[in-house]
């Protein structure tokens, strides 16, 4: 990459330790939110001024992105709720805990566990495991593999197997739970899906946290208003 001052930075294959990477990504999320606040207050071009509903912002991510989402919530109360898709929990969130509700999605027989963080979920949270899902099920890989006509045997033998659950069904389940969780905690719309009303036998969902329950309301909930919602 060539910078305006003439410096040239070659691509580096080495990476910092994982917790440091998570911290960098979390700071990136906070930076984006701060930039949005400035644009919302006074966009030089006038397009974004007053258009963002920054009272109801959530953070979500997969793998490293999920770890960063948890870290961003721990460091920044502007994030009202968060979700992690099959990610390890590292960094300051393990000692600081969270005052915002948090959703943890896991693949079938995941290497990551809610116990790493659940004792610090002071606002409660949910753990959801999807039978037949793999770490890559939370990406576009299963759909792309199906579109490319890759045989199930070849896909299963890859270094990044897509899981055994039907890609469309998998996407439906993940989308349903994410939407239900953020609708409940960003828009104040309770969801039957999160309160014992699951219609997905492949998904095992349970409340987690110190009391293993989610309070129906709290200081982190914002009454629903007819304004746009923006989720990072």
PDB file of C-alpha atoms in Angstrom:
ATOM      1  CA  UNK A   1       0.000   0.000   0.000  1.00  0.00           C
ATOM      2  CA  UNK A   2       1.364   3.406  -0.964  1.00  0.00           C
ATOM      3  CA  UNK A   3       0.387   6.228   1.410  1.00  0.00           C
ATOM      4  CA  UNK A   4      -0.026   9.910   0.424  1.00  0.00           C
ATOM      5  CA  UNK A   5       3.282  10.817   2.077  1.00  0.00           C
ATOM      6  CA  UNK A   6       5.144   8.361  -0.154  1.00  0.00           C
ATOM      7  CA  UNK A   7       5.574   5.551   2.361  1.00  0.00           C
ATOM      8  CA  UNK A   8       5.102   2.051   1.022  1.00  0.00           C
ATOM      9  CA  UNK A   9       3.897  -0.676   3.375  1.00  0.00           C
ATOM     10  CA  UNK A  10       4.315  -4.234   2.142  1.00  0.00           C
ATOM     11  CA  UNK A  11       1.765  -6.871   3.121  1.00  0.00           C
ATOM     12  CA  UNK A  12       2.876  -8.665   6.283  1.00  0.00           C
ATOM     13  CA  UNK A  13       1.928 -12.287   6.798  1.00  0.00           C
ATOM     14  CA  UNK A  14       2.639 -12.299  10.516  1.00  0.00           C
ATOM     15  CA  UNK A  15      -0.102 -11.330  12.948  1.00  0.00           C
ATOM     16  CA  UNK A  16      -0.051 -10.076  16.526  1.00  0.00           C
ATOM     17  CA  UNK A  17      -1.251 -12.402  19.308  1.00  0.00           C
ATOM     18  CA  UNK A  18      -4.953 -13.193  19.008  1.00  0.00           C
ATOM     19  CA  UNK A  19      -6.082 -11.104  22.022  1.00  0.00           C
ATOM     20  CA  UNK A  20      -4.285  -8.112  20.530  1.00  0.00           C
ATOM     21  CA  UNK A  21      -6.030  -8.627  17.193  1.00  0.00           C
ATOM     22  CA  UNK A  22      -9.374  -8.771  19.004  1.00  0.00           C
ATOM     23  CA  UNK A  23      -8.561  -5.517  20.781  1.00  0.00           C
ATOM     24  CA  UNK A  24      -7.682  -3.821  17.497  1.00  0.00           C
ATOM     25  CA  UNK A  25     -10.921  -4.962  15.877  1.00  0.00           C
ATOM     26  CA  UNK A  26     -12.920  -3.787  18.890  1.00  0.00           C
ATOM     27  CA  UNK A  27     -11.301  -0.363  18.664  1.00  0.00           C
ATOM     28  CA  UNK A  28     -12.156  -0.308  14.959  1.00  0.00           C
ATOM     29  CA  UNK A  29     -15.821  -0.856  15.830  1.00  0.00           C
ATOM     30  CA  UNK A  30     -15.715   1.937  18.390  1.00  0.00           C
ATOM     31  CA  UNK A  31     -14.026   4.215  15.852  1.00  0.00           C
ATOM     32  CA  UNK A  32     -16.722   3.552  13.251  1.00  0.00           C
ATOM     33  CA  UNK A  33     -19.420   4.340  15.803  1.00  0.00           C
ATOM     34  CA  UNK A  34     -17.686   7.599  16.738  1.00  0.00           C
ATOM     35  CA  UNK A  35     -17.452   8.571  13.074  1.00  0.00           C
ATOM     36  CA  UNK A  36     -21.151   7.809  12.672  1.00  0.00           C
ATOM     37  CA  UNK A  37     -21.912  10.064  15.617  1.00  0.00           C
ATOM     38  CA  UNK A  38     -20.081  12.915  13.905  1.00  0.00           C
ATOM     39  CA  UNK A  39     -21.856  12.308  10.615  1.00  0.00           C
ATOM     40  CA  UNK A  40     -25.193  12.092  12.390  1.00  0.00           C
ATOM     41  CA  UNK A  41     -24.549  15.392  14.135  1.00  0.00           C
ATOM     42  CA  UNK A  42     -23.312  17.281  11.094  1.00  0.00           C
ATOM     43  CA  UNK A  43     -22.508  15.490   7.846  1.00  0.00           C
ATOM     44  CA  UNK A  44     -20.544  17.920   5.631  1.00  0.00           C
ATOM     45  CA  UNK A  45     -22.492  16.563   2.673  1.00  0.00           C
ATOM     46  CA  UNK A  46     -25.787  16.753   4.538  1.00  0.00           C
ATOM     47  CA  UNK A  47     -26.853  13.221   3.633  1.00  0.00           C
ATOM     48  CA  UNK A  48     -26.335  11.401   6.960  1.00  0.00           C
ATOM     49  CA  UNK A  49     -27.260  14.218   9.347  1.00  0.00           C
ATOM     50  CA  UNK A  50     -29.937  12.966  11.737  1.00  0.00           C
ATOM     51  CA  UNK A  51     -30.387   9.670   9.891  1.00  0.00           C
ATOM     52  CA  UNK A  52     -28.755   7.227  12.335  1.00  0.00           C
ATOM     53  CA  UNK A  53     -30.567   5.908  15.393  1.00  0.00           C
ATOM     54  CA  UNK A  54     -27.493   5.810  17.603  1.00  0.00           C
ATOM     55  CA  UNK A  55     -29.437   5.141  20.785  1.00  0.00           C
ATOM     56  CA  UNK A  56     -29.952   1.547  19.607  1.00  0.00           C
ATOM     57  CA  UNK A  57     -26.674   0.188  18.292  1.00  0.00           C
ATOM     58  CA  UNK A  58     -25.636  -3.449  18.532  1.00  0.00           C
ATOM     59  CA  UNK A  59     -22.401  -5.266  17.708  1.00  0.00           C
ATOM     60  CA  UNK A  60     -22.194  -8.711  16.151  1.00  0.00           C
ATOM     61  CA  UNK A  61     -19.497 -10.798  14.531  1.00  0.00           C
ATOM     62  CA  UNK A  62     -18.268 -14.261  13.602  1.00  0.00           C
ATOM     63  CA  UNK A  63     -15.106 -15.897  14.940  1.00  0.00           C
ATOM     64  CA  UNK A  64     -12.582 -13.102  15.585  1.00  0.00           C
ATOM     65  CA  UNK A  65     -15.363 -10.638  14.855  1.00  0.00           C
ATOM     66  CA  UNK A  66     -17.495 -12.213  17.569  1.00  0.00           C
ATOM     67  CA  UNK A  67     -14.664 -11.901  20.061  1.00  0.00           C
ATOM     68  CA  UNK A  68     -14.293  -8.257  19.041  1.00  0.00           C
ATOM     69  CA  UNK A  69     -18.026  -7.638  19.469  1.00  0.00           C
ATOM     70  CA  UNK A  70     -17.866  -8.807  23.089  1.00  0.00           C
ATOM     71  CA  UNK A  71     -14.765  -6.707  23.702  1.00  0.00           C
ATOM     72  CA  UNK A  72     -16.405  -3.634  22.171  1.00  0.00           C
ATOM     73  CA  UNK A  73     -19.407  -3.992  24.498  1.00  0.00           C
ATOM     74  CA  UNK A  74     -17.133  -4.376  27.508  1.00  0.00           C
ATOM     75  CA  UNK A  75     -15.280  -1.173  26.644  1.00  0.00           C
ATOM     76  CA  UNK A  76     -18.099   0.969  25.294  1.00  0.00           C
ATOM     77  CA  UNK A  77     -21.582   1.416  26.764  1.00  0.00           C
ATOM     78  CA  UNK A  78     -22.805   2.934  23.493  1.00  0.00           C
ATOM     79  CA  UNK A  79     -23.286  -0.632  22.250  1.00  0.00           C
ATOM     80  CA  UNK A  80     -26.623  -1.706  23.695  1.00  0.00           C
ATOM     81  CA  UNK A  81     -26.510  -5.440  22.888  1.00  0.00           C
ATOM     82  CA  UNK A  82     -24.193  -7.866  21.153  1.00  0.00           C
ATOM     83  CA  UNK A  83     -23.878 -11.273  19.516  1.00  0.00           C
ATOM     84  CA  UNK A  84     -20.983 -13.639  18.966  1.00  0.00           C
ATOM     85  CA  UNK A  85     -21.091 -16.357  16.301  1.00  0.00           C
ATOM     86  CA  UNK A  86     -18.888 -19.287  17.356  1.00  0.00           C
ATOM     87  CA  UNK A  87     -16.064 -17.238  18.794  1.00  0.00           C
ATOM     88  CA  UNK A  88     -13.660 -17.582  21.709  1.00  0.00           C
ATOM     89  CA  UNK A  89     -13.946 -14.950  24.413  1.00  0.00           C
ATOM     90  CA  UNK A  90     -10.663 -13.257  25.238  1.00  0.00           C
ATOM     91  CA  UNK A  91      -9.435  -9.886  26.385  1.00  0.00           C
ATOM     92  CA  UNK A  92     -10.778  -7.417  28.904  1.00  0.00           C
ATOM     93  CA  UNK A  93     -14.354  -8.716  28.651  1.00  0.00           C
ATOM     94  CA  UNK A  94     -13.315 -11.698  30.777  1.00  0.00           C
ATOM     95  CA  UNK A  95     -12.467  -9.429  33.707  1.00  0.00           C
ATOM     96  CA  UNK A  96     -14.820  -6.508  33.067  1.00  0.00           C
ATOM     97  CA  UNK A  97     -17.898  -8.540  32.202  1.00  0.00           C
ATOM     98  CA  UNK A  98     -20.852  -7.021  30.375  1.00  0.00           C
ATOM     99  CA  UNK A  99     -23.701  -4.764  31.436  1.00  0.00           C
ATOM    100  CA  UNK A 100     -25.471  -5.380  28.128  1.00  0.00           C
ATOM    101  CA  UNK A 101     -27.337  -8.536  27.036  1.00  0.00           C
ATOM    102  CA  UNK A 102     -25.272 -10.865  24.868  1.00  0.00           C
ATOM    103  CA  UNK A 103     -26.106 -13.742  22.513  1.00  0.00           C
ATOM    104  CA  UNK A 104     -23.611 -16.560  21.984  1.00  0.00           C
ATOM    105  CA  UNK A 105     -24.115 -18.803  18.935  1.00  0.00           C
ATOM    106  CA  UNK A 106     -22.132 -22.031  18.710  1.00  0.00           C
ATOM    107  CA  UNK A 107     -21.541 -24.727  16.151  1.00  0.00           C
ATOM    108  CA  UNK A 108     -22.421 -28.322  16.949  1.00  0.00           C
ATOM    109  CA  UNK A 109     -19.749 -29.536  19.411  1.00  0.00           C
ATOM    110  CA  UNK A 110     -17.967 -26.178  19.443  1.00  0.00           C
ATOM    111  CA  UNK A 111     -14.466 -25.641  20.800  1.00  0.00           C
ATOM    112  CA  UNK A 112     -15.748 -22.426  22.427  1.00  0.00           C
ATOM    113  CA  UNK A 113     -17.962 -22.275  25.479  1.00  0.00           C
ATOM    114  CA  UNK A 114     -20.321 -19.804  27.112  1.00  0.00           C
ATOM    115  CA  UNK A 115     -18.765 -20.633  30.491  1.00  0.00           C
ATOM    116  CA  UNK A 116     -15.824 -18.412  29.544  1.00  0.00           C
ATOM    117  CA  UNK A 117     -17.996 -15.341  29.851  1.00  0.00           C
ATOM    118  CA  UNK A 118     -21.404 -16.187  31.305  1.00  0.00           C
ATOM    119  CA  UNK A 119     -20.566 -15.357  34.938  1.00  0.00           C
ATOM    120  CA  UNK A 120     -19.870 -11.788  33.815  1.00  0.00           C
ATOM    121  CA  UNK A 121     -23.124 -11.320  31.902  1.00  0.00           C
ATOM    122  CA  UNK A 122     -24.756  -9.017  34.435  1.00  0.00           C
ATOM    123  CA  UNK A 123     -27.643  -8.244  32.053  1.00  0.00           C
ATOM    124  CA  UNK A 124     -28.058 -11.887  31.085  1.00  0.00           C
ATOM    125  CA  UNK A 125     -27.803 -13.487  27.701  1.00  0.00           C
ATOM    126  CA  UNK A 126     -28.584 -16.501  25.545  1.00  0.00           C
ATOM    127  CA  UNK A 127     -26.624 -19.476  24.323  1.00  0.00           C
ATOM    128  CA  UNK A 128     -27.750 -21.130  21.080  1.00  0.00           C
ATOM    129  CA  UNK A 129     -26.242 -24.274  19.563  1.00  0.00           C
ATOM    130  CA  UNK A 130     -27.255 -25.485  16.108  1.00  0.00           C
ATOM    131  CA  UNK A 131     -27.060 -29.230  15.420  1.00  0.00           C
ATOM    132  CA  UNK A 132     -25.160 -30.019  12.239  1.00  0.00           C
ATOM    133  CA  UNK A 133     -23.527 -26.587  12.077  1.00  0.00           C
ATOM    134  CA  UNK A 134     -19.780 -26.028  11.794  1.00  0.00           C
ATOM    135  CA  UNK A 135     -17.609 -22.986  12.414  1.00  0.00           C
ATOM    136  CA  UNK A 136     -18.003 -22.099   8.741  1.00  0.00           C
ATOM    137  CA  UNK A 137     -21.800 -22.347   8.917  1.00  0.00           C
ATOM    138  CA  UNK A 138     -21.868 -18.731  10.081  1.00  0.00           C
ATOM    139  CA  UNK A 139     -20.273 -17.589   6.817  1.00  0.00           C
ATOM    140  CA  UNK A 140     -21.273 -17.740   3.130  1.00  0.00           C
ATOM    141  CA  UNK A 141     -19.176 -20.883   2.604  1.00  0.00           C
ATOM    142  CA  UNK A 142     -22.002 -23.479   2.864  1.00  0.00           C
ATOM    143  CA  UNK A 143     -24.143 -21.610   0.332  1.00  0.00           C
ATOM    144  CA  UNK A 144     -21.213 -21.019  -2.027  1.00  0.00           C
ATOM    145  CA  UNK A 145     -20.164 -24.682  -1.854  1.00  0.00           C
ATOM    146  CA  UNK A 146     -23.695 -25.752  -2.727  1.00  0.00           C
ATOM    147  CA  UNK A 147     -23.876 -23.296  -5.634  1.00  0.00           C
ATOM    148  CA  UNK A 148     -20.512 -24.538  -6.906  1.00  0.00           C
ATOM    149  CA  UNK A 149     -21.775 -28.109  -6.967  1.00  0.00           C
ATOM    150  CA  UNK A 150     -19.117 -29.446  -4.585  1.00  0.00           C
ATOM    151  CA  UNK A 151     -20.003 -32.961  -3.437  1.00  0.00           C
ATOM    152  CA  UNK A 152     -20.872 -33.455   0.258  1.00  0.00           C
ATOM    153  CA  UNK A 153     -17.975 -35.900   0.652  1.00  0.00           C
ATOM    154  CA  UNK A 154     -15.443 -33.455  -0.758  1.00  0.00           C
ATOM    155  CA  UNK A 155     -16.858 -30.592   1.318  1.00  0.00           C
ATOM    156  CA  UNK A 156     -16.727 -32.660   4.513  1.00  0.00           C
ATOM    157  CA  UNK A 157     -13.082 -33.563   3.834  1.00  0.00           C
ATOM    158  CA  UNK A 158     -12.015 -29.936   3.438  1.00  0.00           C
ATOM    159  CA  UNK A 159     -10.060 -28.008   6.057  1.00  0.00           C
ATOM    160  CA  UNK A 160     -13.129 -25.830   6.539  1.00  0.00           C
ATOM    161  CA  UNK A 161     -16.115 -28.188   6.415  1.00  0.00           C
ATOM    162  CA  UNK A 162     -19.457 -26.421   5.966  1.00  0.00           C
ATOM    163  CA  UNK A 163     -21.406 -28.628   8.379  1.00  0.00           C
ATOM    164  CA  UNK A 164     -24.173 -31.083   7.631  1.00  0.00           C
ATOM    165  CA  UNK A 165     -27.220 -28.868   8.117  1.00  0.00           C
ATOM    166  CA  UNK A 166     -28.953 -27.643   4.955  1.00  0.00           C
ATOM    167  CA  UNK A 167     -27.424 -24.236   4.057  1.00  0.00           C
ATOM    168  CA  UNK A 168     -30.797 -22.538   3.563  1.00  0.00           C
ATOM    169  CA  UNK A 169     -32.167 -23.942   6.807  1.00  0.00           C
ATOM    170  CA  UNK A 170     -28.987 -22.941   8.599  1.00  0.00           C
ATOM    171  CA  UNK A 171     -29.252 -19.354   7.341  1.00  0.00           C
ATOM    172  CA  UNK A 172     -32.917 -19.228   8.358  1.00  0.00           C
ATOM    173  CA  UNK A 173     -32.124 -20.299  11.927  1.00  0.00           C
ATOM    174  CA  UNK A 174     -29.199 -17.922  12.407  1.00  0.00           C
ATOM    175  CA  UNK A 175     -31.141 -15.005  10.957  1.00  0.00           C
ATOM    176  CA  UNK A 176     -34.212 -15.750  13.071  1.00  0.00           C
ATOM    177  CA  UNK A 177     -32.317 -15.809  16.361  1.00  0.00           C
ATOM    178  CA  UNK A 178     -30.197 -12.764  15.587  1.00  0.00           C
ATOM    179  CA  UNK A 179     -33.217 -10.763  14.555  1.00  0.00           C
ATOM    180  CA  UNK A 180     -35.239 -11.891  17.574  1.00  0.00           C
ATOM    181  CA  UNK A 181     -32.427 -11.027  19.968  1.00  0.00           C
ATOM    182  CA  UNK A 182     -31.713  -7.577  18.554  1.00  0.00           C
ATOM    183  CA  UNK A 183     -35.414  -6.773  18.128  1.00  0.00           C
ATOM    184  CA  UNK A 184     -35.949  -7.571  21.792  1.00  0.00           C
ATOM    185  CA  UNK A 185     -32.984  -5.623  23.137  1.00  0.00           C
ATOM    186  CA  UNK A 186     -32.680  -2.773  20.677  1.00  0.00           C
ATOM    187  CA  UNK A 187     -36.321  -2.220  19.796  1.00  0.00           C
ATOM    188  CA  UNK A 188     -38.075  -3.413  22.943  1.00  0.00           C
ATOM    189  CA  UNK A 189     -40.048  -6.091  21.096  1.00  0.00           C
ATOM    190  CA  UNK A 190     -40.165  -9.321  23.164  1.00  0.00           C
ATOM    191  CA  UNK A 191     -39.630 -12.480  21.150  1.00  0.00           C
ATOM    192  CA  UNK A 192     -41.353 -15.810  21.687  1.00  0.00           C
ATOM    193  CA  UNK A 193     -38.346 -17.450  20.033  1.00  0.00           C
ATOM    194  CA  UNK A 194     -36.164 -16.441  22.980  1.00  0.00           C
ATOM    195  CA  UNK A 195     -38.732 -17.388  25.579  1.00  0.00           C
ATOM    196  CA  UNK A 196     -39.410 -21.061  24.981  1.00  0.00           C
ATOM    197  CA  UNK A 197     -41.178 -20.720  21.666  1.00  0.00           C
ATOM    198  CA  UNK A 198     -38.565 -22.198  19.324  1.00  0.00           C
ATOM    199  CA  UNK A 199     -39.826 -23.706  16.074  1.00  0.00           C
ATOM    200  CA  UNK A 200     -36.369 -25.004  15.174  1.00  0.00           C
ATOM    201  CA  UNK A 201     -35.651 -28.485  16.590  1.00  0.00           C
ATOM    202  CA  UNK A 202     -32.053 -28.168  15.349  1.00  0.00           C
ATOM    203  CA  UNK A 203     -31.449 -25.259  17.712  1.00  0.00           C
ATOM    204  CA  UNK A 204     -30.905 -25.603  21.445  1.00  0.00           C
ATOM    205  CA  UNK A 205     -31.353 -22.246  23.173  1.00  0.00           C
ATOM    206  CA  UNK A 206     -31.079 -21.402  26.843  1.00  0.00           C
ATOM    207  CA  UNK A 207     -30.657 -18.260  28.934  1.00  0.00           C
ATOM    208  CA  UNK A 208     -27.237 -17.773  30.531  1.00  0.00           C
ATOM    209  CA  UNK A 209     -25.770 -15.391  33.045  1.00  0.00           C
ATOM    210  CA  UNK A 210     -25.531 -15.200  36.836  1.00  0.00           C
ATOM    211  CA  UNK A 211     -29.263 -15.814  37.251  1.00  0.00           C
ATOM    212  CA  UNK A 212     -29.764 -17.651  33.932  1.00  0.00           C
ATOM    213  CA  UNK A 213     -32.646 -15.323  33.116  1.00  0.00           C
ATOM    214  CA  UNK A 214     -33.058 -12.159  31.113  1.00  0.00           C
ATOM    215  CA  UNK A 215     -34.867  -9.299  32.829  1.00  0.00           C
ATOM    216  CA  UNK A 216     -37.865  -8.041  30.833  1.00  0.00           C
ATOM    217  CA  UNK A 217     -36.610  -4.492  31.025  1.00  0.00           C
ATOM    218  CA  UNK A 218     -33.634  -2.550  32.234  1.00  0.00           C
ATOM    219  CA  UNK A 219     -31.521   0.547  31.753  1.00  0.00           C
ATOM    220  CA  UNK A 220     -30.067  -0.913  28.546  1.00  0.00           C
ATOM    221  CA  UNK A 221     -33.488  -1.171  26.893  1.00  0.00           C
ATOM    222  CA  UNK A 222     -34.729   1.736  24.810  1.00  0.00           C
ATOM    223  CA  UNK A 223     -38.477   2.123  24.159  1.00  0.00           C
ATOM    224  CA  UNK A 224     -39.325   1.458  20.510  1.00  0.00           C
ATOM    225  CA  UNK A 225     -39.586   4.566  18.368  1.00  0.00           C
ATOM    226  CA  UNK A 226     -40.249   4.881  14.629  1.00  0.00           C
ATOM    227  CA  UNK A 227     -36.616   5.475  13.753  1.00  0.00           C
ATOM    228  CA  UNK A 228     -34.078   3.469  11.744  1.00  0.00           C
ATOM    229  CA  UNK A 229     -31.916   0.896  13.511  1.00  0.00           C
ATOM    230  CA  UNK A 230     -28.275   0.440  12.600  1.00  0.00           C
ATOM    231  CA  UNK A 231     -26.419  -2.655  13.743  1.00  0.00           C
ATOM    232  CA  UNK A 232     -22.673  -3.028  13.250  1.00  0.00           C
TER     233      UNK A 232
END
